[in-house]
Coordinates of C-alpha atoms and ligand atoms in Angstrom, one line a residue:
X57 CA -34.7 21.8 -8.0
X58 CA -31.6 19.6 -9.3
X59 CA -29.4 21.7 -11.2
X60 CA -28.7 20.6 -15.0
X61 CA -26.8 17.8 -14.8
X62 CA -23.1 17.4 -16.4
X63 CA -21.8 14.2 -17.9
X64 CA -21.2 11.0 -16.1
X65 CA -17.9 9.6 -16.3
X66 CA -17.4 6.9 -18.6
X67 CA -14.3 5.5 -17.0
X68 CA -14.4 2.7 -14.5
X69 CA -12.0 4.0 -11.5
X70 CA -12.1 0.2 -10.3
X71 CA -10.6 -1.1 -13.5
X72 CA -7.5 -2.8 -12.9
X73 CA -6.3 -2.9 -16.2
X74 CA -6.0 -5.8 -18.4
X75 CA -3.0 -8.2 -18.3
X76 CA -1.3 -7.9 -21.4
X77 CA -1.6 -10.3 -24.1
X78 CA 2.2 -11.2 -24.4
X79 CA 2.2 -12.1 -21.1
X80 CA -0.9 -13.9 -21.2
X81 CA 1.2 -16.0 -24.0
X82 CA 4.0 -16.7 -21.7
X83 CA 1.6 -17.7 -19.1
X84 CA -0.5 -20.0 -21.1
X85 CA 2.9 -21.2 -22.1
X86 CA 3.8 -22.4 -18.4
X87 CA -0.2 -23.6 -17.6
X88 CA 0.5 -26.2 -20.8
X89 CA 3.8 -26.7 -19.0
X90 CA 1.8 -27.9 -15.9
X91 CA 4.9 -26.4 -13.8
X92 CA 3.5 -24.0 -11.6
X93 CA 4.8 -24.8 -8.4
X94 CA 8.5 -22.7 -7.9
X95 CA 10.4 -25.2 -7.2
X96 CA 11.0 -29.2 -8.5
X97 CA 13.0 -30.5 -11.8
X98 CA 12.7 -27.5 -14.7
X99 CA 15.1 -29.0 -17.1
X100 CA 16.9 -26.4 -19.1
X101 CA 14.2 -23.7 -17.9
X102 CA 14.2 -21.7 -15.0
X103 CA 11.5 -20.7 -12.7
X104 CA 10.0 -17.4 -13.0
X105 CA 9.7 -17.0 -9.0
X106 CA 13.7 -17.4 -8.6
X107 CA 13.7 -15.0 -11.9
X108 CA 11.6 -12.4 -10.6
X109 CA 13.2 -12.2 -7.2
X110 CA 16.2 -11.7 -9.3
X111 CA 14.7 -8.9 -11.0
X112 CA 13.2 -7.0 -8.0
X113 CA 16.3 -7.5 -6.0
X114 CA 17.9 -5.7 -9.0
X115 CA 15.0 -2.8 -9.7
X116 CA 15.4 -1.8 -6.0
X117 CA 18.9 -2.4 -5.3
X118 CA 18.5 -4.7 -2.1
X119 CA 20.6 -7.9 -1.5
X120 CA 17.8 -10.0 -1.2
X121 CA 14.2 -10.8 -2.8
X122 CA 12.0 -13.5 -1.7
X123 CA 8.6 -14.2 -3.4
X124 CA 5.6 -14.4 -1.0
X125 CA 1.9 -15.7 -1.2
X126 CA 0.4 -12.4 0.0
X127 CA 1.2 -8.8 1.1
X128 CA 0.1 -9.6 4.3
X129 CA 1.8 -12.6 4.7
X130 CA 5.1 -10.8 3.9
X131 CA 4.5 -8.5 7.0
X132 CA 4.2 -11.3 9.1
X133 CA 7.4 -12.9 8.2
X134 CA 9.0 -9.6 7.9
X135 CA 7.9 -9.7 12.0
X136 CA 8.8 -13.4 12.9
X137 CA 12.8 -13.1 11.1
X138 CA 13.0 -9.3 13.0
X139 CA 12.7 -11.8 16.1
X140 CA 9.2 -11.2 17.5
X141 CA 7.9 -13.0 20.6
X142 CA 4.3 -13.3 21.3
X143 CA 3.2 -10.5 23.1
X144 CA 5.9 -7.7 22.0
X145 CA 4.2 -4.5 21.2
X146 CA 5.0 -3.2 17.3
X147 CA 4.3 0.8 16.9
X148 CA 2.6 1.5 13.5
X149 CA 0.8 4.1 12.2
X150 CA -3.2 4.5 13.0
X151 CA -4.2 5.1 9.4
X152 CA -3.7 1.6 7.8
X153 CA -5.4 -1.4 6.2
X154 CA -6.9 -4.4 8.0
X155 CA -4.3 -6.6 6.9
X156 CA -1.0 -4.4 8.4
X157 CA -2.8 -4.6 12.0
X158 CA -3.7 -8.2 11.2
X159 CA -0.3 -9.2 10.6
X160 CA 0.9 -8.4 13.8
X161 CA -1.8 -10.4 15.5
X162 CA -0.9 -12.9 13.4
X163 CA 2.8 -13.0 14.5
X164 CA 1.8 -12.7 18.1
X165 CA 2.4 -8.9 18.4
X166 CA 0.9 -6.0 20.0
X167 CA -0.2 -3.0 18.2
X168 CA 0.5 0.0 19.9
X169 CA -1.1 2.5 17.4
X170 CA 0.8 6.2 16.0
X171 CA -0.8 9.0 15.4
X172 CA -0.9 10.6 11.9
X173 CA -0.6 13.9 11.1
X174 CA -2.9 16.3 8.6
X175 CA -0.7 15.4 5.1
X176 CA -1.5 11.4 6.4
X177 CA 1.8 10.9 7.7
X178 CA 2.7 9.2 10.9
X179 CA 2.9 12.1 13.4
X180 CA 7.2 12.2 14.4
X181 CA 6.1 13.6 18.1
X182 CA 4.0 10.9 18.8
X183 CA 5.8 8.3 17.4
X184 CA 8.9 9.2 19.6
X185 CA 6.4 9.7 22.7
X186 CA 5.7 6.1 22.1
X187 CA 9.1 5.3 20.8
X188 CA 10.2 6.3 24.6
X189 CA 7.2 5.2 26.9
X190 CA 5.6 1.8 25.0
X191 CA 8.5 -0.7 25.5
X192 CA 8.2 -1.6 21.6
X193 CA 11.2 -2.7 20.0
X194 CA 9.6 -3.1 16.0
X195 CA 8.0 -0.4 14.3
X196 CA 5.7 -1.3 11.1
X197 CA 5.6 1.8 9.4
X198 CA 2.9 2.0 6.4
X199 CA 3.8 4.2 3.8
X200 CA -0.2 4.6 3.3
X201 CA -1.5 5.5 0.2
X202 CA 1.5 5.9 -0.7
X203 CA 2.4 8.8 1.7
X204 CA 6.6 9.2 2.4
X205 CA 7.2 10.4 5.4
X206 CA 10.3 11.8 6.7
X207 CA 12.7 8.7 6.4
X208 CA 15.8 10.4 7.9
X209 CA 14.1 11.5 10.9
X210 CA 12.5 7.9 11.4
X211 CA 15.7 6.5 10.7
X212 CA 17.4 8.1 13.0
X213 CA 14.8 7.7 15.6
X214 CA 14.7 4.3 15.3
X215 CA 18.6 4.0 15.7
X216 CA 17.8 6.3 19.2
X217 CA 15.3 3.9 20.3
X218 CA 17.0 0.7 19.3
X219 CA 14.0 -0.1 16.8
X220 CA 13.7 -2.4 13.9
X221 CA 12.3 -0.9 11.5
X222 CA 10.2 -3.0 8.5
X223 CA 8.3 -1.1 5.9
X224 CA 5.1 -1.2 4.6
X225 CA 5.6 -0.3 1.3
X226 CA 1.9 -1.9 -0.5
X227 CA 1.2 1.6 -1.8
X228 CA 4.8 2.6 -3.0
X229 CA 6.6 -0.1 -5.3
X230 CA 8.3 2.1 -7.4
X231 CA 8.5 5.2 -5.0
X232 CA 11.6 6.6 -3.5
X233 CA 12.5 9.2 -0.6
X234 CA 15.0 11.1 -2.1
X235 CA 17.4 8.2 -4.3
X236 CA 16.4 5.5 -2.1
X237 CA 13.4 3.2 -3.0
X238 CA 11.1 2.7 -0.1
X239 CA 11.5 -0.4 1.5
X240 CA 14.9 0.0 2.0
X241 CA 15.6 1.8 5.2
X242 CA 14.7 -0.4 7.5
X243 CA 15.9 -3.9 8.3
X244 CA 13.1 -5.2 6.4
X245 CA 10.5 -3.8 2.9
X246 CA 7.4 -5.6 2.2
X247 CA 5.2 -5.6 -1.0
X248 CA 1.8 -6.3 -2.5
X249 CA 1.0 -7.5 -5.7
X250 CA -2.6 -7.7 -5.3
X251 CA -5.0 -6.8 -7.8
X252 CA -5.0 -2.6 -6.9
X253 CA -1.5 -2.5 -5.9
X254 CA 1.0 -1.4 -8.6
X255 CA 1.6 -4.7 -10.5
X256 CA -1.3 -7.3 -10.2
X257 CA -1.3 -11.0 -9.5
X258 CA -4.3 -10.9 -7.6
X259 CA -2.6 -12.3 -4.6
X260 CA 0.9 -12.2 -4.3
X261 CA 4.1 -10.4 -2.3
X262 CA 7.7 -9.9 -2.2
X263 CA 9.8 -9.1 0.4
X264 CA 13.5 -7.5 0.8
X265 CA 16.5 -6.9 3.1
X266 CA 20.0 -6.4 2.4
X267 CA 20.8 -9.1 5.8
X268 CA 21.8 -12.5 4.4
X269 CA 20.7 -13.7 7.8
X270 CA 17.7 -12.8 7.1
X271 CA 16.3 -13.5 3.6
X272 CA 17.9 -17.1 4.5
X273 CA 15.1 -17.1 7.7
X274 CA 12.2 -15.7 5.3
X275 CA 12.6 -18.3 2.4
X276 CA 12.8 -21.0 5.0
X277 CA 9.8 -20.0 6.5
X278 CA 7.8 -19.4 2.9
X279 CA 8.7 -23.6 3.0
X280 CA 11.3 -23.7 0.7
X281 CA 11.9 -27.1 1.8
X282 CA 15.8 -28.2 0.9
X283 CA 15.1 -26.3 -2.4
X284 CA 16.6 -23.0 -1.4
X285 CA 19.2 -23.7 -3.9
X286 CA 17.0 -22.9 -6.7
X287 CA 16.5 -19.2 -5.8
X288 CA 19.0 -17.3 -7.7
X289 CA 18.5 -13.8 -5.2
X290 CA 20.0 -16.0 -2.0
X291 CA 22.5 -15.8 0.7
X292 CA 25.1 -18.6 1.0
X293 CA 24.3 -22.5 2.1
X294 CA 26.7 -21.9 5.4
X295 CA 23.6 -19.6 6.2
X296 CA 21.2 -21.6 5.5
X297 CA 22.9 -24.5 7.4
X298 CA 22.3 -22.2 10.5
X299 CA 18.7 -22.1 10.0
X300 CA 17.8 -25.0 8.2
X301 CA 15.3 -27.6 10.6
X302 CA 14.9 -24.7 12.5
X303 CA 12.7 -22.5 11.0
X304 CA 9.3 -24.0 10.3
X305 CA 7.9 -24.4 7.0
X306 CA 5.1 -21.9 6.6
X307 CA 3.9 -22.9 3.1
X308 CA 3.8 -19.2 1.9
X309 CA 5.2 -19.5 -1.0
X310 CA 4.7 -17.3 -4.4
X311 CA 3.7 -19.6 -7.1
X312 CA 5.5 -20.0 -10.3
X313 CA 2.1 -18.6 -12.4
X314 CA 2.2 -15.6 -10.1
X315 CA 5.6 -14.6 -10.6
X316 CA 5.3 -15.2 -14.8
X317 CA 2.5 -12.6 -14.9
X318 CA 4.6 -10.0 -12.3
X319 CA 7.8 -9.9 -14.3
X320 CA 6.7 -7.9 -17.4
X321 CA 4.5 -5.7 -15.1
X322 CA 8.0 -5.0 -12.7
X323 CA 9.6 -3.6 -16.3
X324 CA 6.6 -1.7 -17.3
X325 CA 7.0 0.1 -13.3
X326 CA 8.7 3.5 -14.7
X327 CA 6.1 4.3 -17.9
X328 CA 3.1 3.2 -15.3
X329 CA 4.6 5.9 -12.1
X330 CA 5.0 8.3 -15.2
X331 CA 1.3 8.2 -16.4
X332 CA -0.3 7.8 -12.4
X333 CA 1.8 11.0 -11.2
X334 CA 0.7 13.3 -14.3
X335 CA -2.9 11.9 -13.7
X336 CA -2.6 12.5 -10.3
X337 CA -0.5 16.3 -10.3
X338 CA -3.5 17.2 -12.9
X339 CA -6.0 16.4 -10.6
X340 CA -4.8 17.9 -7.6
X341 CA -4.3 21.3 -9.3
X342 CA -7.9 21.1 -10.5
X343 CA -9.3 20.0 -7.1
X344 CA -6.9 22.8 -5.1
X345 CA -9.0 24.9 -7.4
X346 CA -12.2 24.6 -5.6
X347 CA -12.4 26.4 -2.4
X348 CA -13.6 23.5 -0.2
X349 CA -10.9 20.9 -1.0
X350 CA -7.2 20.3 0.1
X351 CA -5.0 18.2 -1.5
X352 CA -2.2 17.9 1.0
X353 CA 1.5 19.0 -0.2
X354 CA 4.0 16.4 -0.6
X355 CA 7.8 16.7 1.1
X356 CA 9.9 17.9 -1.8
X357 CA 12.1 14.7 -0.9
X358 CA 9.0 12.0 -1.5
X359 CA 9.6 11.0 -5.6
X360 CA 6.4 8.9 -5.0
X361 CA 3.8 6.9 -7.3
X362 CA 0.6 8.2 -7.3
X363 CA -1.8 5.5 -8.0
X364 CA -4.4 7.0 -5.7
X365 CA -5.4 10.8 -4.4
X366 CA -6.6 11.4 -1.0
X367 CA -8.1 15.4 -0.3
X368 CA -9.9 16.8 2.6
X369 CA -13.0 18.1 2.5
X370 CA -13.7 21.5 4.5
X371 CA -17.6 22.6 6.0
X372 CA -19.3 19.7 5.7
X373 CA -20.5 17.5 8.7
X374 CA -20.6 13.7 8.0
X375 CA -24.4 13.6 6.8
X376 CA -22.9 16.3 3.8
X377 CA -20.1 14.0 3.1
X378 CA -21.5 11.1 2.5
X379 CA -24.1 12.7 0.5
X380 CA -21.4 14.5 -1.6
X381 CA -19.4 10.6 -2.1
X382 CA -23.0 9.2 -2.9
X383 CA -23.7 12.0 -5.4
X384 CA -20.2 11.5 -7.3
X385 CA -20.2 7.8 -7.2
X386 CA -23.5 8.0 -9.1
X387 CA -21.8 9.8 -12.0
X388 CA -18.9 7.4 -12.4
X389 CA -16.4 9.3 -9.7
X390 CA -15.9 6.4 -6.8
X391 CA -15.1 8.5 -4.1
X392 CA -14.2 6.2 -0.7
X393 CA -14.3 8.3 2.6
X394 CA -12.6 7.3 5.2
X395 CA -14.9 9.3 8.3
X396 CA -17.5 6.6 7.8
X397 CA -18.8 5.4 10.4
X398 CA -19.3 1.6 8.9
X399 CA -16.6 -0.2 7.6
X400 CA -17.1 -0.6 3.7
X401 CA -14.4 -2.2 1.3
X402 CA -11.2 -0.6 1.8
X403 CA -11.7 1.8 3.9
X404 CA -11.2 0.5 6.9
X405 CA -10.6 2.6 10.5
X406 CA -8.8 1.1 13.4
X407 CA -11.9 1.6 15.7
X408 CA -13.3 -1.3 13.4
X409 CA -10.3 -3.8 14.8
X410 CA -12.1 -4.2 17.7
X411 CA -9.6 -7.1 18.3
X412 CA -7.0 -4.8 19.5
X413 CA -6.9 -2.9 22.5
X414 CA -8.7 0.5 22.5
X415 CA -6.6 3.3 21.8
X416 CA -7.3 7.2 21.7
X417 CA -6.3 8.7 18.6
X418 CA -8.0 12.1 18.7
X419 CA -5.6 13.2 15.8
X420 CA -6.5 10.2 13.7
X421 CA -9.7 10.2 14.0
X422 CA -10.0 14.2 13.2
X423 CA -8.1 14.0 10.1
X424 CA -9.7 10.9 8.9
X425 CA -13.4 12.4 9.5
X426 CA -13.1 14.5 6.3
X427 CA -10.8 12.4 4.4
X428 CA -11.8 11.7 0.9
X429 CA -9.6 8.8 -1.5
X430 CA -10.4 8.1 -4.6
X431 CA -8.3 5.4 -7.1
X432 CA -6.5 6.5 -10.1
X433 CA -6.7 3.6 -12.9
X434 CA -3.5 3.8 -15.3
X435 CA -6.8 3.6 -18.3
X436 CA -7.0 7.6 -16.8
X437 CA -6.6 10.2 -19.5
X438 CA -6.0 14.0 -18.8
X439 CA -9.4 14.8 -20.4
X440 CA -10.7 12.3 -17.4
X441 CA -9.2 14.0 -14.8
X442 CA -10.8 17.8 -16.1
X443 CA -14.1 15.2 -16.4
X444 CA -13.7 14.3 -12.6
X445 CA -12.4 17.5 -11.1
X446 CA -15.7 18.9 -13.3
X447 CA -17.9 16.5 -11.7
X448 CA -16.2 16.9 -8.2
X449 CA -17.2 20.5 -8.2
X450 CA -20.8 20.1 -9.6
X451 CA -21.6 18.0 -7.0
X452 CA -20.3 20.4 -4.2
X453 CA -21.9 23.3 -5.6
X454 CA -25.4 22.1 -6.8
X455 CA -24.8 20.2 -3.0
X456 CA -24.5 23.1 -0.9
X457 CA -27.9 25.6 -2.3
X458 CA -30.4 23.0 -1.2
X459 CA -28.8 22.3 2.0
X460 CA -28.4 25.4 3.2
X461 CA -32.3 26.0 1.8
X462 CA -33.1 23.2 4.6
X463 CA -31.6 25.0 7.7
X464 CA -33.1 28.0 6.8
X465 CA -36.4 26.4 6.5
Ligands
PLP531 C1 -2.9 -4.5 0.3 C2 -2.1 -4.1 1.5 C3 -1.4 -4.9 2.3 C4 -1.4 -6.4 2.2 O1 -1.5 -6.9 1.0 P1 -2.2 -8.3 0.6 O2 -1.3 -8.7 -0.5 O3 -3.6 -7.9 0.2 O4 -2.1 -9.2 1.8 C5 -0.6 -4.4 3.4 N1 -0.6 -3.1 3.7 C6 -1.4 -2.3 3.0 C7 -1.3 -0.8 3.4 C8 -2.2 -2.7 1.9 O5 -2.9 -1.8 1.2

């Protein structure tokens, strides 16, 4: 018999949130202006990709910003101006997107695949095991779903190891380990400004580094042309003169419209981290409430920006689990798990990039079996989070009498 049935939630957790209607203004402003490309004659204006460049440079304290088509395509310069040659093995971390692993394939690299640990960060022991025994000279560390791992320790590891180190920071705009924003301890920090990262442009990334030599390297190869001039964050024209005609033109540039809808959202970054991290400290006292579920603890160092929750799930097997994600993503609660056995949307496992070499990750694969995410929309409200956490245990409760009526049948 189904138990009585609670209410559905009437939130969408896949809302992105609108794009507010002064900044809709400024961009219909520039789509009459026809000027959408970043660079070209602008009159008395300026572009908004040299402008928001500016402006991140500025929010996160680095030299250097360059505007960027894509996430993905930031990691991949990130890799070719950290000098990668085709066939150089890059450690990064197991748990990870299809487009981190992708990059690196896409710059001619080798993943060689890190262990993570139980609270989803990469595992220290293995990454120095590999650190010492792979040969790998570049580590691509994600900081995945938003997860800060100990930045001192891989710091100084990577000095030990002689290891560039280029961050992944998709999930953590806004986030820092201790003062620092992420993204700047390595050589390198990349950024996404796709739709469910933390400021939306559909497609779009940024990338930063403090080394003039550089940010000259990664505008050239966004194709900057001989228009390098008109970016305002920009190392000097004696270092571009070392690079220029010898650095490709990779057309990977951010567009002008992309960069006019990102600049008000870059401001609005403090009040959005305020209202994700009481959303998400609400719901992980409510779900650390019910017996079953874990919500890992965070390192009292990470000031990060929750935009997501991930929790493990305890005594089920994988036929329970997905039965428990089915149940609360049929009241409203879209739960992704990340032990499934099929890829589906986001949650992607590295046994699905079958392009890469097969690697044991016993660890990885343990931990991920009863790893449950779910999106928090900034639309959340308190009340929705009591609503989910509600839901969340209804679901394991009413799940777990009729179950255990089968075995004993
Ligand atoms: C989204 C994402 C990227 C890449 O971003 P795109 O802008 O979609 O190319 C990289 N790493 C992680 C962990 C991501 O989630």
């Amino acid at each position: 018999m189904k138990q009585q049935r609670g209410k559905k939630l009437a939130l969408d957790l896949s809302d992105p949130g609108a794009i507010d209607e002064n900044t809709i203004s400024t961009a219909a402003a520039l789509l009459r202006s026809g000027r959408l490309h970043r660079y070209g004659e602008y009159g008395d204006t300026e572009p908004h990709a040299a402008l928001l460049e500016q402006e991140f440079a500025e929010y996160v304290g680095s030299h250097y910003a360059v505007g960027i088509n894509s996430g993905g395509c930031a990691l991949f310069i990130a890799l070719k101006i950290a000098g990668i040659k085709h066939g150089d093995k890059v450690l990064v971390n197991a748990f990870n997107l299809a487009p981190v692993p992708g990059a690196i394939e896409h710059a001619g690299g080798v993943s060689v695949l890190v262990e993570i640990n139980a609270d989803y960060l990469i595992d220290l022991e293995d990454l120095e095991k590999k650190a010492a025994t792979s040969g790998a000279k570049l580590l691509l560390l994600t900081h995945m779903r938003g997860h800060i791992a100990d930045m001192d320790a891989i710091v100084a590891l990577c000095k030990r190891y002689g290891i560039t180190l280029i961050e992944d920071c998709a999930h953590t705009m806004g986030a820092k380990w201790g003062d620092t924003f992420t993204g700047r301890f390595g050589a390198v920090g990349c950024f996404s400004t796709q739709t469910f990262k933390h400021i939306n442009s559909g497609e779009g990334g940024l990338l930063i580094s403090d080394d003039a030599q550089l940010a000259a390297q990664a505008i050239l190869y966004t194709g900057s042309y001989m228009l390098y001039g008109q970016h305002r964050s920009k190392p000097s024209a004696a270092v571009f003169a070392k690079y220029q005609g010898v650095i490709p033109n990779f057309s990977m540039r951010m567009s002008n419209l992309v960069a006019c809808l990102l600049r008000p959202q870059l401001r609005e970054m403090p009040a959005r981290a305020a209202v994700w991290n009481r959303n998400y400290r609400r719901l992980e006292a409510r779900l650390n409430q019910i017996p079953s579920i874990a919500v890992p603890e965070r390192l009292p160092q990470e000031a990060f920006v929750a935009s997501s929750i991930q929790f493990a799930v305890a005594g089920m097997d994988a036929q329970q689990i997905e039965h428990f994600v089915t149940e609360c993503t049929a009241r409203g609660v879209a739960i992704k798990w990340f032990g499934r056995a099929q890829p589906l949307g986001y949650t992607s496992l590295y046994q699905h990039w079958e392009y890469l070499t097969p690697q044991a990750l016993p660890q990885t694969t343990a931990v991920l079996q009863t790893t449950c995410d779910m999106r928090i929309p900034l639309s959340l409200t308190v009340d929705d989070c009591d609503t989910i956490a509600a839901i969340i245990t209804e679901t394991i409760e009413s799940q777990f009498q009729p179950l255990r009526h089968e075995f004993h049948a």
